[in-house]
mmCIF file of C-alpha atoms in Angstrom:
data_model
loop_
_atom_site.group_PDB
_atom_site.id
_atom_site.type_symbol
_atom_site.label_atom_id
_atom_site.label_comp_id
_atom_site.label_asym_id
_atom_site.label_seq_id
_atom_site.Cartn_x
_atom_site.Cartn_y
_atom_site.Cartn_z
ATOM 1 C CA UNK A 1019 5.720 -2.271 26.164
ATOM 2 C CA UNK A 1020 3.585 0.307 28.560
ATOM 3 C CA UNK A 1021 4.459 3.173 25.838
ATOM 4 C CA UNK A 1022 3.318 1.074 23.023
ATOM 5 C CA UNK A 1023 -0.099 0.099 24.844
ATOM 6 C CA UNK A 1024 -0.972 4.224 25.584
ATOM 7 C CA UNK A 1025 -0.033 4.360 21.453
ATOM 8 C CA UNK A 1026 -2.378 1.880 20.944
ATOM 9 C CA UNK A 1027 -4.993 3.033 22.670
ATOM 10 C CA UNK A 1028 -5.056 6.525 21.157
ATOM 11 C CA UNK A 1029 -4.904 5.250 17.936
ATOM 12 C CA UNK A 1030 -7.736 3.295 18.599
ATOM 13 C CA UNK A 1031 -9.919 6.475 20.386
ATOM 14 C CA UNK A 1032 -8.992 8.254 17.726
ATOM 15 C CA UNK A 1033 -10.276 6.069 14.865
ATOM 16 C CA UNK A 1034 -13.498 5.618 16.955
ATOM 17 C CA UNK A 1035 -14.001 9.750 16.983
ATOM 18 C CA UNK A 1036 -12.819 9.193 13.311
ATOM 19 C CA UNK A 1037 -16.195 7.172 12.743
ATOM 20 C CA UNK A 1038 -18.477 10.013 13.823
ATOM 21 C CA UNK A 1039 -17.994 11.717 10.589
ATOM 22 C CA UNK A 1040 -18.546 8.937 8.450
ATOM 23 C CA UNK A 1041 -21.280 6.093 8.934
ATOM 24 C CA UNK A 1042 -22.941 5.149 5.772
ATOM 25 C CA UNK A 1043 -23.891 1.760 4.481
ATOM 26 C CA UNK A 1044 -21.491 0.175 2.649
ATOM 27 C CA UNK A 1045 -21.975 -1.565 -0.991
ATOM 28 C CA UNK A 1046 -20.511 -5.015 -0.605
ATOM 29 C CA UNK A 1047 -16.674 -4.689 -2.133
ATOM 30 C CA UNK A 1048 -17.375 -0.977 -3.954
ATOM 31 C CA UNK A 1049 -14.226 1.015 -4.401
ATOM 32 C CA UNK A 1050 -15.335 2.952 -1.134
ATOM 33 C CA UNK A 1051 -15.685 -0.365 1.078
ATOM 34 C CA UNK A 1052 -12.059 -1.995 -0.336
ATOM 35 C CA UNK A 1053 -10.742 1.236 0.416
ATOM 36 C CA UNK A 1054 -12.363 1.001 4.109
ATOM 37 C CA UNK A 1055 -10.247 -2.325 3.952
ATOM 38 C CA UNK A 1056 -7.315 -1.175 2.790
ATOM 39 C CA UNK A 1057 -7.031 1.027 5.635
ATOM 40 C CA UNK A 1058 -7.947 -1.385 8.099
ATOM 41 C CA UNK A 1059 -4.961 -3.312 6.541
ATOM 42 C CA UNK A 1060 -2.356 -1.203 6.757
ATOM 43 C CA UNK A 1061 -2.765 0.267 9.605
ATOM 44 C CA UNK A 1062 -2.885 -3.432 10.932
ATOM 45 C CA UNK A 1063 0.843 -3.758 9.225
ATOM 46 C CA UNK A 1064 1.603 -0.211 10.513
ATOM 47 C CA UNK A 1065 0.727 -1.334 14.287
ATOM 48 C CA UNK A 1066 2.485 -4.526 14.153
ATOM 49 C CA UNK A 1067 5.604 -2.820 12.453
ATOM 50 C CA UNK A 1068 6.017 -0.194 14.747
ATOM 51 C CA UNK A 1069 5.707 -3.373 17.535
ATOM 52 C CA UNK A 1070 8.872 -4.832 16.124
ATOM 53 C CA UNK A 1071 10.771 -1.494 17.738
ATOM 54 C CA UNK A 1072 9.613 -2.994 21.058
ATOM 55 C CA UNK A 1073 10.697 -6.267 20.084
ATOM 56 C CA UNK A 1074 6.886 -7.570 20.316
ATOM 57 C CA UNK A 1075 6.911 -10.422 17.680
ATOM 58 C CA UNK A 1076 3.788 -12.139 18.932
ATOM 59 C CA UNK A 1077 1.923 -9.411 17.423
ATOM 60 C CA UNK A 1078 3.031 -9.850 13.636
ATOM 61 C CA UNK A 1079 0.197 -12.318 13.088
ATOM 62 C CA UNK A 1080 -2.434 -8.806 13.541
ATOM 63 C CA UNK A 1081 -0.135 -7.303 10.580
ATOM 64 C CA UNK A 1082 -0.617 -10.626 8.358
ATOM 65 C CA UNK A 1083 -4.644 -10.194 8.592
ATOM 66 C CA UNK A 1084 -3.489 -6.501 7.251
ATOM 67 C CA UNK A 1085 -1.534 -8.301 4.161
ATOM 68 C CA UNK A 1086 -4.518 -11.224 3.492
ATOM 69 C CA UNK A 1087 -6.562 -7.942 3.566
ATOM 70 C CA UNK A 1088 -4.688 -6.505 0.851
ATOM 71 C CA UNK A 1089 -4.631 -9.424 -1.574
ATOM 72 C CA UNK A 1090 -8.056 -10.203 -1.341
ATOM 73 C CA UNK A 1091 -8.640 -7.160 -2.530
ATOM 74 C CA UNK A 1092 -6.306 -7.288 -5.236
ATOM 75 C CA UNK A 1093 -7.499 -10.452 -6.527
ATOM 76 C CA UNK A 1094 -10.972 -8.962 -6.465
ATOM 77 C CA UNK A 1095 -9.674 -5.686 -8.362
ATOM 78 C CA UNK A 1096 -7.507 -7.448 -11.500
ATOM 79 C CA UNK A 1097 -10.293 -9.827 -11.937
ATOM 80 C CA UNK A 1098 -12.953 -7.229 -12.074
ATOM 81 C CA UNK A 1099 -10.778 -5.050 -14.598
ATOM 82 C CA UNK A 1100 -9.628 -8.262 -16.877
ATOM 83 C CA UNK A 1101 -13.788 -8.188 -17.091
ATOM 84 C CA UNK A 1102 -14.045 -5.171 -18.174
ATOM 85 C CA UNK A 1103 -10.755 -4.345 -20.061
ATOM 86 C CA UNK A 1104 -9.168 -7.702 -21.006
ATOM 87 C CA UNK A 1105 -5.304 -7.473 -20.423
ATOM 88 C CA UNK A 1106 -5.503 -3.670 -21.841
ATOM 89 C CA UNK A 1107 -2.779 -1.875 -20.415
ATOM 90 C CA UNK A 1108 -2.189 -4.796 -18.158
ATOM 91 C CA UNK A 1109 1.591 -4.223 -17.406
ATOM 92 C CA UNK A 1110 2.069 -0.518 -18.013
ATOM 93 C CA UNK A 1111 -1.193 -0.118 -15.030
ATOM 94 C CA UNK A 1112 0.885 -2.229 -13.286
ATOM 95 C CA UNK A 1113 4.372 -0.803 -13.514
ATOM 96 C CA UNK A 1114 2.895 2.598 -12.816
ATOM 97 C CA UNK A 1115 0.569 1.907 -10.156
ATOM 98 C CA UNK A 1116 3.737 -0.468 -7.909
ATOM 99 C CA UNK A 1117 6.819 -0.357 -9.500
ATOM 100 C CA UNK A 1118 7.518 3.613 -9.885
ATOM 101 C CA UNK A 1119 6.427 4.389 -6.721
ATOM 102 C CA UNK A 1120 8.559 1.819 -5.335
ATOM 103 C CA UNK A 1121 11.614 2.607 -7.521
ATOM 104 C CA UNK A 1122 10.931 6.791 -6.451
ATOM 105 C CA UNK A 1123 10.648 5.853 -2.585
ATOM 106 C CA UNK A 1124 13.098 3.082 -2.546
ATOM 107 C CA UNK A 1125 15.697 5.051 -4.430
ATOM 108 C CA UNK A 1126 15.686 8.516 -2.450
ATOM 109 C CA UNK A 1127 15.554 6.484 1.086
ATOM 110 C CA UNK A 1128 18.504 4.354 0.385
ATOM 111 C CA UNK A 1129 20.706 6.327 -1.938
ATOM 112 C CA UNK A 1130 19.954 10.063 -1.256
ATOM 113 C CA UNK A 1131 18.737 10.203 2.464
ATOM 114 C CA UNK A 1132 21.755 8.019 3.504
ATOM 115 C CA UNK A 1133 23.855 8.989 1.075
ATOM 116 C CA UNK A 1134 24.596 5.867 -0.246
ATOM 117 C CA UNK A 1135 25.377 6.085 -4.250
ATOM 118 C CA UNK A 1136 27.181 2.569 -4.394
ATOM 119 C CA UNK A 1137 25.804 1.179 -8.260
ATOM 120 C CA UNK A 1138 25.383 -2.186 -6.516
ATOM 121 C CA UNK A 1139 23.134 -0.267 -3.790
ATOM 122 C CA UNK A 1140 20.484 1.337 -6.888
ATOM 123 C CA UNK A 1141 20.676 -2.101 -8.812
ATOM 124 C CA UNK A 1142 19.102 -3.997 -5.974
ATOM 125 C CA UNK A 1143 16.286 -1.066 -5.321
ATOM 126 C CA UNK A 1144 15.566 -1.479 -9.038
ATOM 127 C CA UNK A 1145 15.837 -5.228 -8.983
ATOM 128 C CA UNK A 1146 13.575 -5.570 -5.675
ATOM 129 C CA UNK A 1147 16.882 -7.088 -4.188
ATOM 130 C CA UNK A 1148 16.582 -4.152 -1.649
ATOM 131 C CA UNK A 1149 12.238 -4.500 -1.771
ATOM 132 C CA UNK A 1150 10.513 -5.714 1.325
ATOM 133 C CA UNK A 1151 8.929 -9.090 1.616
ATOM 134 C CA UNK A 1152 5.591 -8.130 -0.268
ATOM 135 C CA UNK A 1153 6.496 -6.282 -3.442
ATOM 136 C CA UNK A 1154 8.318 -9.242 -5.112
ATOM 137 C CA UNK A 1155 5.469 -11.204 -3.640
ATOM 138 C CA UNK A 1156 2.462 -9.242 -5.106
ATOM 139 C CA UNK A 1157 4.803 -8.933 -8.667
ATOM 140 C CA UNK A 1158 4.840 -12.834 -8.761
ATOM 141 C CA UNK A 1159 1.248 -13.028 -8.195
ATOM 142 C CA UNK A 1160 0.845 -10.522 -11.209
ATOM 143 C CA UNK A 1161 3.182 -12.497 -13.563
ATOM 144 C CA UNK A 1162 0.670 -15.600 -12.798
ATOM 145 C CA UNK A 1163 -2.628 -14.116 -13.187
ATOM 146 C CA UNK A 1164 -1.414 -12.099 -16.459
ATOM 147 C CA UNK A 1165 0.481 -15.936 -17.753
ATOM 148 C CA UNK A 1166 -2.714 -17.909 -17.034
ATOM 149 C CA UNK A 1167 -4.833 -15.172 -18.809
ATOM 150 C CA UNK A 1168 -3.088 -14.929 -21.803
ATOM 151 C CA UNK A 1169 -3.370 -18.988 -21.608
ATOM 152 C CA UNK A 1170 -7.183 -18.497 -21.465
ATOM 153 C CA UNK A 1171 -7.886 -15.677 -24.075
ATOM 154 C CA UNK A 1172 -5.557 -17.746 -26.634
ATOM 155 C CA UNK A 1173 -6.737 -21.362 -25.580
ATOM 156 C CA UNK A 1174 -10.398 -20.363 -25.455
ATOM 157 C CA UNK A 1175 -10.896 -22.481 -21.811
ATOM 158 C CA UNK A 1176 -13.562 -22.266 -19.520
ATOM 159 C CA UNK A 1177 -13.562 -20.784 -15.778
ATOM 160 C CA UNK A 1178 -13.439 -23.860 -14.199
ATOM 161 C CA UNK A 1179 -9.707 -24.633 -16.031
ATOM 162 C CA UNK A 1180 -9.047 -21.293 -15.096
ATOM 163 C CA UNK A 1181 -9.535 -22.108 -11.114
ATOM 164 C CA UNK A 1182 -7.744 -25.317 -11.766
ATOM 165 C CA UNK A 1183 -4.787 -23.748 -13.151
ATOM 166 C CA UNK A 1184 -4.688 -20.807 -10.469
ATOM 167 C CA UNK A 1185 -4.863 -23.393 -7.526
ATOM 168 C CA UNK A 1186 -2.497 -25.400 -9.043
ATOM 169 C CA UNK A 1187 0.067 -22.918 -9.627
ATOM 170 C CA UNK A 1188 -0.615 -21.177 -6.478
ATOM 171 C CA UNK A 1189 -0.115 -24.522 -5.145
ATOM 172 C CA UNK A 1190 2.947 -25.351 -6.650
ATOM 173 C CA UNK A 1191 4.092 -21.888 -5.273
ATOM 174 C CA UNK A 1192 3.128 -22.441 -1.598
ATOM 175 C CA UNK A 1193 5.189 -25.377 -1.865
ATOM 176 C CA UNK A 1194 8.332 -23.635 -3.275
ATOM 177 C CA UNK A 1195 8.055 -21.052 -0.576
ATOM 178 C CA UNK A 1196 7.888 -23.949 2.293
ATOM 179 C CA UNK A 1197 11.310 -25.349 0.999
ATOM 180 C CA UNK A 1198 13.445 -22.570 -0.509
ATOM 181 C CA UNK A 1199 12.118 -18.806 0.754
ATOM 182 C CA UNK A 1200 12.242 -20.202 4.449
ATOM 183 C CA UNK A 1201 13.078 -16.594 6.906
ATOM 184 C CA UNK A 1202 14.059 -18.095 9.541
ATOM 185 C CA UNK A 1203 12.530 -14.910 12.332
ATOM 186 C CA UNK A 1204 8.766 -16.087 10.686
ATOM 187 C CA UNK A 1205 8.737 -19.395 8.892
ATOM 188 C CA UNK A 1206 5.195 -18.908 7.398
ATOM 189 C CA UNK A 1207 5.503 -15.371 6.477
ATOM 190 C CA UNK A 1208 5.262 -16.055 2.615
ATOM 191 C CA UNK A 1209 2.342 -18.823 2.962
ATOM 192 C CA UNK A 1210 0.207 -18.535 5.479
ATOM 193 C CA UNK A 1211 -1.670 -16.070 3.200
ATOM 194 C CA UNK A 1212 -0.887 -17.823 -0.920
ATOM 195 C CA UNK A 1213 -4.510 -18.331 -0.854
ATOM 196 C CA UNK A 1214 -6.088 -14.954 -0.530
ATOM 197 C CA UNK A 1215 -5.491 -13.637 -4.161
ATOM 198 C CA UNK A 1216 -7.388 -16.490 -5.572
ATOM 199 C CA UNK A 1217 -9.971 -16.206 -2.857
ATOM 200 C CA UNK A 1218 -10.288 -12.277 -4.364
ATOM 201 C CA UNK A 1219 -11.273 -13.488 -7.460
ATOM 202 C CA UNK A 1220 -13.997 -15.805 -6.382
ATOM 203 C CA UNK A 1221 -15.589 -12.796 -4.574
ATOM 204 C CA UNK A 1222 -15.850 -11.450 -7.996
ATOM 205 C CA UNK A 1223 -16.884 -14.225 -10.014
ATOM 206 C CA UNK A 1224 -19.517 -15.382 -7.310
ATOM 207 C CA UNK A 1225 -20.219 -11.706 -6.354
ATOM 208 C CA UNK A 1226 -23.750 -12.147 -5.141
ATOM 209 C CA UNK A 1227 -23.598 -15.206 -3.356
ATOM 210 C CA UNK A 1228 -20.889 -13.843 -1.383
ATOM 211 C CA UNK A 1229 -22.129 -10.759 -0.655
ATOM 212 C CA UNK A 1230 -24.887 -12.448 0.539
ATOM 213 C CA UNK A 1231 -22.830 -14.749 2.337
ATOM 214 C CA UNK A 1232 -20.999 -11.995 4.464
ATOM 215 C CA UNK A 1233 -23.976 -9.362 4.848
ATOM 216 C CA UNK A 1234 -26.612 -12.200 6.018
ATOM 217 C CA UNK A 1235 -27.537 -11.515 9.452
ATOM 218 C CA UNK A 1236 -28.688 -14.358 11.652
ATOM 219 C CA UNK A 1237 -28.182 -16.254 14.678
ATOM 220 C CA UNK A 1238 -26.446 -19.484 12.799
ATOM 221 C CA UNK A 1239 -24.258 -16.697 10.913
ATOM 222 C CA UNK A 1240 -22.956 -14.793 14.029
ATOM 223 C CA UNK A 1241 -22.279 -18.736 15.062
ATOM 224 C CA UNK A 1242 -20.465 -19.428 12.013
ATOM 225 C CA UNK A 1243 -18.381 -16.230 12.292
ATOM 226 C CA UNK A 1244 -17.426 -16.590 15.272
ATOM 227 C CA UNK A 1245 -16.436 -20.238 15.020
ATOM 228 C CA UNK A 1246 -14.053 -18.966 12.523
ATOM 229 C CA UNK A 1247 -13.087 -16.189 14.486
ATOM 230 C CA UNK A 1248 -12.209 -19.400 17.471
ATOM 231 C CA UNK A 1249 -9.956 -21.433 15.186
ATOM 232 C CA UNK A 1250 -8.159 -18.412 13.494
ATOM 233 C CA UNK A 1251 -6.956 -16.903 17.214
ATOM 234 C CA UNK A 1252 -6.830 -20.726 18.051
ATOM 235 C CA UNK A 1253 -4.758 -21.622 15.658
ATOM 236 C CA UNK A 1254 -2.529 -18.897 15.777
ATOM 237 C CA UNK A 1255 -1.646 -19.818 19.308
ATOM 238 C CA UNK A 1256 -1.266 -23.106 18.969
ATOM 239 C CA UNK A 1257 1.512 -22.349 16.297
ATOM 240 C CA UNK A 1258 2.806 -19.734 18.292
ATOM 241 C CA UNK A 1259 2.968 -21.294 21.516
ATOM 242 C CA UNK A 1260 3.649 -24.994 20.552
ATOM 243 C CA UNK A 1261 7.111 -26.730 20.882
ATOM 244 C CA UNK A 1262 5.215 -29.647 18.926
ATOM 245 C CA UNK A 1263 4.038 -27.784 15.983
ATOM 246 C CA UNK A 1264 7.323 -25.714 15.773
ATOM 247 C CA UNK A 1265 9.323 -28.871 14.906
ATOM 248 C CA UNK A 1266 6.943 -29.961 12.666
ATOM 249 C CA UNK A 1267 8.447 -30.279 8.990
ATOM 250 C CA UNK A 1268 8.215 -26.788 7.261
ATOM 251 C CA UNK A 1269 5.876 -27.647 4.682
ATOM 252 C CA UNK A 1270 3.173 -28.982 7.146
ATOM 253 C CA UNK A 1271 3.868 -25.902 9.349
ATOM 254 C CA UNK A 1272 2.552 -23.815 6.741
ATOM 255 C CA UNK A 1273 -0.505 -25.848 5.533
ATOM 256 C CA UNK A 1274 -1.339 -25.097 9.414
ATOM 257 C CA UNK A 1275 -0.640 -21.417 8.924
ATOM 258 C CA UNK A 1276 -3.036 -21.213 6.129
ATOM 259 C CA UNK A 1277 -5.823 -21.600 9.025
ATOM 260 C CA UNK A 1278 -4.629 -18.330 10.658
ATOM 261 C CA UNK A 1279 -4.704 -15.081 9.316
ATOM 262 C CA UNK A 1280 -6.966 -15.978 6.501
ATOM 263 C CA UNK A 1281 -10.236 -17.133 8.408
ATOM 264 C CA UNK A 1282 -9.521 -13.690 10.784
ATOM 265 C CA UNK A 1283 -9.252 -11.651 7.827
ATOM 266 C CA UNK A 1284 -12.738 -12.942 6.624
ATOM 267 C CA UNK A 1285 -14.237 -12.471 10.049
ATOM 268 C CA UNK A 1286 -12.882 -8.502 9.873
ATOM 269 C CA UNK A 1287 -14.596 -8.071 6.112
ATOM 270 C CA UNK A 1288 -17.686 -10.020 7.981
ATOM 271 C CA UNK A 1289 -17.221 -6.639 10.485
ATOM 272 C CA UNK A 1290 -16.923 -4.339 8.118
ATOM 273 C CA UNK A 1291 -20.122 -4.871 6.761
ATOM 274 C CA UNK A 1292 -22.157 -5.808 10.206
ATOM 275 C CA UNK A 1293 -20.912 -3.220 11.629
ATOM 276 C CA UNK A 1294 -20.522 -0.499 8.906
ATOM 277 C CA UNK A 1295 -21.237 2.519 11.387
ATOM 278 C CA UNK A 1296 -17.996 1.833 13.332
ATOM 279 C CA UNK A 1297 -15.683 0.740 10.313
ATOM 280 C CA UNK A 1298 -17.052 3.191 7.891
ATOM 281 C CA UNK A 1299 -14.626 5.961 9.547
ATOM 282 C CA UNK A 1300 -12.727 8.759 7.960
ATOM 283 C CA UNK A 1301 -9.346 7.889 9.644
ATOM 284 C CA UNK A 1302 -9.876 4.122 7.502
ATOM 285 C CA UNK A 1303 -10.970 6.146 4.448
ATOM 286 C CA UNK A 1304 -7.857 8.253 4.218
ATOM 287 C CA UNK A 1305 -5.442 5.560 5.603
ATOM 288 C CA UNK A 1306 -7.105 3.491 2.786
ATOM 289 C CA UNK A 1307 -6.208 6.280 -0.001
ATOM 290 C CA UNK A 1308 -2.721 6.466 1.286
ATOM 291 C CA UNK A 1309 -2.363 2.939 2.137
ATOM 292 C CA UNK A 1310 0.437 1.493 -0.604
ATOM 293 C CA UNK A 1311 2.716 5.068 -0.016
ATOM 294 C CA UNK A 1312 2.245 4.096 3.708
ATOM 295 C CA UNK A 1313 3.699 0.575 3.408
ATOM 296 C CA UNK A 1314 6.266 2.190 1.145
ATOM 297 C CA UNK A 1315 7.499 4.990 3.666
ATOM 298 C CA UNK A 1316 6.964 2.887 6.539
ATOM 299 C CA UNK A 1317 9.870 0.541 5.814
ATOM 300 C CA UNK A 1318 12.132 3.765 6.433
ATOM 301 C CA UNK A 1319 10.448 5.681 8.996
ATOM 302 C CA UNK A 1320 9.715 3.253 11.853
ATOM 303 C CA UNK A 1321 13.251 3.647 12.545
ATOM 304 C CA UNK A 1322 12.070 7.100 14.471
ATOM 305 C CA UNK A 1323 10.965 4.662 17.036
ATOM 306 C CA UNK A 1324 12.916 5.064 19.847
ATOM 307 C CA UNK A 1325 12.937 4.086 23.572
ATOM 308 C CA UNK A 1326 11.040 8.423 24.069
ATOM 309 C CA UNK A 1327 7.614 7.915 24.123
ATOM 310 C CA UNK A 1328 6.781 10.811 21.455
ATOM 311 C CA UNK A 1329 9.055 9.151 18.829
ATOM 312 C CA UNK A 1330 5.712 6.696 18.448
ATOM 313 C CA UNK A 1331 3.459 9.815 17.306
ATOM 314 C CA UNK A 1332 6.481 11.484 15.825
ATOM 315 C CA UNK A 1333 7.054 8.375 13.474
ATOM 316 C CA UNK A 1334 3.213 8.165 12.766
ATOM 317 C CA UNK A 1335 2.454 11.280 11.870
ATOM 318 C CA UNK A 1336 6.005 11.914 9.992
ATOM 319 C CA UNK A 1337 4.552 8.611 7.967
ATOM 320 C CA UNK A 1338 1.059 10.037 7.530
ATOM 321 C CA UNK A 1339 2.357 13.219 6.049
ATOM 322 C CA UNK A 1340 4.832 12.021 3.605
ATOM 323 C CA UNK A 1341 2.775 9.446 2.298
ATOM 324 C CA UNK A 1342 -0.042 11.886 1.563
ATOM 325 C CA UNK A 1343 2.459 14.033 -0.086
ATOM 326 C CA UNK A 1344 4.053 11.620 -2.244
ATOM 327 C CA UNK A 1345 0.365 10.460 -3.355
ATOM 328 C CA UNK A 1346 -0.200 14.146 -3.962
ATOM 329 C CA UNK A 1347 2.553 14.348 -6.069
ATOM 330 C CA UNK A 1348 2.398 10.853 -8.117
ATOM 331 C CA UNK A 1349 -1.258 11.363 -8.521
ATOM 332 C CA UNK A 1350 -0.247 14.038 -10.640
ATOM 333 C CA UNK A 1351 2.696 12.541 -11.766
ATOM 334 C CA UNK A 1352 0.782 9.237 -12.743
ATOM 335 C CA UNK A 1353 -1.483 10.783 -15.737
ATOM 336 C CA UNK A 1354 1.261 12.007 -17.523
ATOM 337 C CA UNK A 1355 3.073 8.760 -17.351
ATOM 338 C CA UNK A 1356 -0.648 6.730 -18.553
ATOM 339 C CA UNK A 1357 -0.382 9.417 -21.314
#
């Protein structure tokens, strides 16, 4: 526990030297601040990962602002392209930008670093049986934003049948989850953040009301912030800690859970563009580039982490590097397969 307080904290001194270099103001949702995000996010899931060495699950929660993080941004990114683009390209973007990389990573961790060339082994990697939680996850959520589009386009409906049919089939999904995809180590792992894609989109169909919404400064703001700021930590103990709530039918469990991560990960976007100076920071920036070969490599290399204190920094920086090398190499890769 000591050694992975001293990581902490040098993670955290260096991301505040990081922010010397790099203090502009920040255009509400640009490329450069959802990148800002996306490194806030996964070093968030990086942190809490690394925790799980320790055996430190009351820390996870952290991670899950890191994945609400993530799908906002998402949501906010498809939505913005279908406006410019239509469903162009929609799968083969797709398929390049998350599957590949997955299929590359996944494949040469499992069958050629340990040796494992079993057919059953490669089918799951290429079937996501082998995938962490979050890539069958964020492939669902792209199978029903592309199936409600097409319904759109060929349908001719409005937005507002659009936002009825997204909450209803996200709905429908949160409710699956609760009853079938139950891990039994974190119950509310795939719900307490079904909401945040769809809450991505609204921040680009409503752009400038909430932009204004999260850049306003005033007193009954700060108030409102940190109210939500109260009931997300609140809440999160209360689930955490409670006997009660923990034998609460699993459904109900996870409408609770929806009341977590989701209002902290607003109050950190709130943050980001308060307090721009601190966030806007070139360790974010580049964990931001990197962030979706980090979450990839990540899954393999935590298991550095040992009891010796240096295998912390050993497994970070081993991470750091071969993330930025295999987006080195797919960035190149990448154009010939849009081509």
């Amino acid at each position: 526990m000591r050694l992975f307080l001293c990581f902490t904290l040098v993670v955290i001194v260096t991301l505040l030297v990081s922010a010397l270099f790099e203090h502009g103001r920040l255009v509400f949702f640009s490329r450069e601040h959802t990148t800002l995000l996306k490194g806030f996010a996964i070093s968030t899931v990086l942190w809490g990962h690394i925790g799980l060495a320790y055996h430190i699950y009351s820390i996870q929660w952290i991670a899950g602002i890191g994945v609400t993080l993530f799908l906002i941004s998402s949501g906010y990114g498809l939505e913005a392209s279908f406006n410019k683009n239509g469903l162009t390209n929609y799968w083969k973007k797709r398929v390049i930008a998350v599957i590949v990389p997955y299929w590359i990573i996944y494949l040469i961790a499992v069958v050629v670093i340990k040796s494992d060339y079993h057919l059953r082994n490669i089918m799951n990697v290429l079937l996501f049986v082998k995938a962490n939680w979050y890539i069958p996850y964020i492939l669902i959520i792209y199978v029903i934003y592309w199936f409600l589009k097409v319904i759109v386009i060929k349908f001719k409906l409005s937005q507002g049948v659009f936002y009825g049919l997204l909450f209803a089939c996200f709905s429908l999904w949160f409710v699956i989850v609760s009853y079938y995809f139950i891990i039994e180590s974190a119950p509310s792992l795939l719900a307490r953040q079904m909401f945040a894609f769809p809450l991505g989109i609204l921040f680009y169909d409503h752009y400038d009301k909430i932009r204004l919404f999260f850049t306003r400064r005033s007193m009954i703001m700060t108030i409102l912030f940190l109210t939500i700021m109260i009931l997300g930590i609140g809440m999160n103990v209360l689930i955490n800690k409670s006997d009660f709530i923990s034998s609460l039918p699993n459904l109900l469990n996870n409408i609770l859970s929806l009341f977590t991560i989701l209002p902290l990960a607003i109050v950190v976007i709130r943050f980001s563009c308060v307090f721009y100076p601190l966030f806007n920071n070139a360790g974010f920036k580049f964990m931001g580039i990197v962030s979706y070969e980090i979450y990839l490599i990540q899954y393999f290399s935590r298991d550095i982490v040992s009891s010796n204190s240096l295998s912390l920094y050993a497994c970070l920086i081993v991470t750091l590097i071969l993330a930025w090398g295999f987006y080195w190499f797919y960035s190149h890769f990448k154009k010939i397969l849009m081509k």
